[in-house]
XYZ file of C-alpha atoms in Angstrom:
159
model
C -5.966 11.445 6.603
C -2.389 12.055 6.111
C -0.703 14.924 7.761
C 2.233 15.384 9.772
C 3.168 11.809 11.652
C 5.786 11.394 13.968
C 6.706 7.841 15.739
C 9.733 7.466 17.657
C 12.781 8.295 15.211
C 10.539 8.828 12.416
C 10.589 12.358 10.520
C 8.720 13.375 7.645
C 11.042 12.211 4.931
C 11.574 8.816 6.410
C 7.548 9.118 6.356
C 7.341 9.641 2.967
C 9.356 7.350 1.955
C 7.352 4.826 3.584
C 4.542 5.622 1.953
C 6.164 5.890 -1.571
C 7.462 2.570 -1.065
C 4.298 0.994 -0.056
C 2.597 2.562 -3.069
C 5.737 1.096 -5.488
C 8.122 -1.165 -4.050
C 9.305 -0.628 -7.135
C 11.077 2.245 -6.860
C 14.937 2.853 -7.377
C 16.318 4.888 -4.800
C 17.271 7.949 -7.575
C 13.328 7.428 -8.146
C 12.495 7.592 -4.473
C 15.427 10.196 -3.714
C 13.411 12.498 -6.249
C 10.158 11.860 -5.074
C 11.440 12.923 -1.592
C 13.676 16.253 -2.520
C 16.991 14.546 -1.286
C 19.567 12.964 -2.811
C 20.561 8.919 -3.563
C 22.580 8.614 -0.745
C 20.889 9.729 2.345
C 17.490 8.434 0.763
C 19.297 4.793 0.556
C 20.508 5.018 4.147
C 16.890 6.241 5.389
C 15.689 2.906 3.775
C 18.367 0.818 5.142
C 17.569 1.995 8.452
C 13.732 1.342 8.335
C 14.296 -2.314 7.363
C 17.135 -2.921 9.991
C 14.634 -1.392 12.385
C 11.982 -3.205 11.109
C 9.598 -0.308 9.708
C 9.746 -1.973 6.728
C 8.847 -5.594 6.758
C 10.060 -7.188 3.344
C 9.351 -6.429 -0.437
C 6.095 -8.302 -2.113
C 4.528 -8.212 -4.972
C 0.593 -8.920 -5.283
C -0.961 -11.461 -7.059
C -3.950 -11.252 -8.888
C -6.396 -14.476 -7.120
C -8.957 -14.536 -9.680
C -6.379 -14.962 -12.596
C -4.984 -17.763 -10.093
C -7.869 -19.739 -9.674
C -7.641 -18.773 -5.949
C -10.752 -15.933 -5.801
C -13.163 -17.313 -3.600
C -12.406 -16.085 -0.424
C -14.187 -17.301 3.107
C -13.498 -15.708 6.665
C -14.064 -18.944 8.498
C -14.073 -17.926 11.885
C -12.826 -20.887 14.952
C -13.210 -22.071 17.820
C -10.892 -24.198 19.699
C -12.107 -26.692 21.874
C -10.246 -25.362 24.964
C -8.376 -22.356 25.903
C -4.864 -22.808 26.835
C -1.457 -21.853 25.564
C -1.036 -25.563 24.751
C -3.685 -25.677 21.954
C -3.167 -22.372 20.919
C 0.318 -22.621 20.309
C -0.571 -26.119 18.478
C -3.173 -24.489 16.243
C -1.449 -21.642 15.460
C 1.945 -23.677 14.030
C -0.848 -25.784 12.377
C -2.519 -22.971 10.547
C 0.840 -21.275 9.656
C 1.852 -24.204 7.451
C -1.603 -24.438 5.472
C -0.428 -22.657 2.462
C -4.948 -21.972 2.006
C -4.687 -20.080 4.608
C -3.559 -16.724 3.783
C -3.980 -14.525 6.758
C -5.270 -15.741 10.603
C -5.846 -13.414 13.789
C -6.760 -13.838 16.949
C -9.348 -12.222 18.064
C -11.951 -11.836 20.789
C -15.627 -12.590 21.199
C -17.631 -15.814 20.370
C -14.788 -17.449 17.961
C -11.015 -17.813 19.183
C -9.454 -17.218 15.873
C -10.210 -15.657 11.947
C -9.085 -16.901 8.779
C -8.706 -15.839 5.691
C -9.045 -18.569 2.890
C -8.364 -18.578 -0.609
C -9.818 -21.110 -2.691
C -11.056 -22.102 -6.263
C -14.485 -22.367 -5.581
C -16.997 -23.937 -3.002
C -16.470 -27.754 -3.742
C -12.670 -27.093 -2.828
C -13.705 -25.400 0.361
C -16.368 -28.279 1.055
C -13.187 -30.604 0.769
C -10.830 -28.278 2.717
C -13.168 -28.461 5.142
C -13.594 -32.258 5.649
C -9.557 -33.217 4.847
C -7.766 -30.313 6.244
C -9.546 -28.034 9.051
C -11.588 -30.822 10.020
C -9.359 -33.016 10.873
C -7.351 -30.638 13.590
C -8.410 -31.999 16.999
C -8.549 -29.162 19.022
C -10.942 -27.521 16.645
C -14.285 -26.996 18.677
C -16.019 -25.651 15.900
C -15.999 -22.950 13.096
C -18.360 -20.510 10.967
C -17.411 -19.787 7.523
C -18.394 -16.629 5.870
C -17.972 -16.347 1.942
C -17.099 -13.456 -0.037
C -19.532 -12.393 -2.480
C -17.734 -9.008 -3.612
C -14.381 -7.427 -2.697
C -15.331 -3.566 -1.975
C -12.358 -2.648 -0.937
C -8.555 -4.186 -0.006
C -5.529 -1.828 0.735
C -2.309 -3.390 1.287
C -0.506 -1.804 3.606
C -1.210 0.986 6.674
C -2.239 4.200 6.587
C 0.530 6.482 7.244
C-alpha cells in the first residue's frame, strides 16, 4: 500500500526517491532527478541528506545464491544456555563474524535467537553444524528449519 507517507523530515519527494533507489541503486541522479520532476541538484542534496541521516543505509548489489553454490537456506533457530547480557553479547560478536550466517535476530518465544544460513547443500550444514555452531559454548540448543522453496524475498521496506 503506498500512499502519502510522512516520517519526521521526510516529504514526498525525499519518499520517492527512496523508493526509486531501493528499486535501482543504480540510478544517476539526472535519472533519479527525472523520475522525481526536479532537477540534478536538489535531487543530489535530498540523497546526501538521507544517507548523512541515515535513511539510507549503504549501496548493495544482490547476488544470485543458487548460481553461488550458496542456495540452501536453513532458519536454525537458538537457544542459549543462559540469559544474560554476558552470553548474549558473546554470541552475538560470535555470530557476526560467521560469514554462513547471513542474517540473525533476536527474537522472543521458545528460541533466543534466528538465523539465516546459506549453504551448499545438507552435508555442509551437517558439518557447519558439528565444527562451527556446535562448538559455541553457550549454545543450549537449536532447531533448524530448511528451505524447500523461496515464495517470496523483497529487499528492502515498504515505503
Amino acid at each position: 500500500m503506498e500512499g502519502k507517507f510522512s516520517v519526521g523530515r521526510l516529504d514526498a519527494t525525499d519518499v520517492a526517491i527512496l523508493r526509486h533507489l531501493q528499486q535501482d541503486a543504480r540510478l544517476t541522479t539526472k535519472e533519479l532527478a527525472a523520475k522525481v520532476h526536479l532537477s540534478t541538484t536538489p535531487v543530489y542534496e535530498r540523497v546526501k541528506r538521507l544517507e548523512r541521516e541515515g535513511y539510507i543505509k549503504k549501496y548493495v548489489t544482490i547476488l544470485d545464491a543458487e548460481k553461488l553454490n550458496k542456495g540452501f537456506i536453513v532458519f536454525c533457530s537458538v537457544r542459549l544456555k543462559n540469559i544474560n547480557k554476558e552470553l548474549a553479547d558473546e554470541f552475538c560478536a560470535t555470530i557476526r563474524d560467521i560469514p554462513e550466517v547471513t542474517e540473525c535476530y533476536n527474537i522472543s518465544g521458545r528460541f533466543d535467537y534466528m538465523l539465516i544460513i546459506h549453504a551448499p547443500d545438507m552435508k555442509y550444514y551437517q558439518e557447519f553444524l558439528h565444527n562451527v555452531l556446535g562448538q559455541l559454548p553457550m549454545l543450549g540448543s537449536l532447531e533448524s528449519t530448511f528451505v524447500m522453496e523461496e515464495v517470496k524475498h523483497v529487499f528492502g521496506v515498504t515505503i
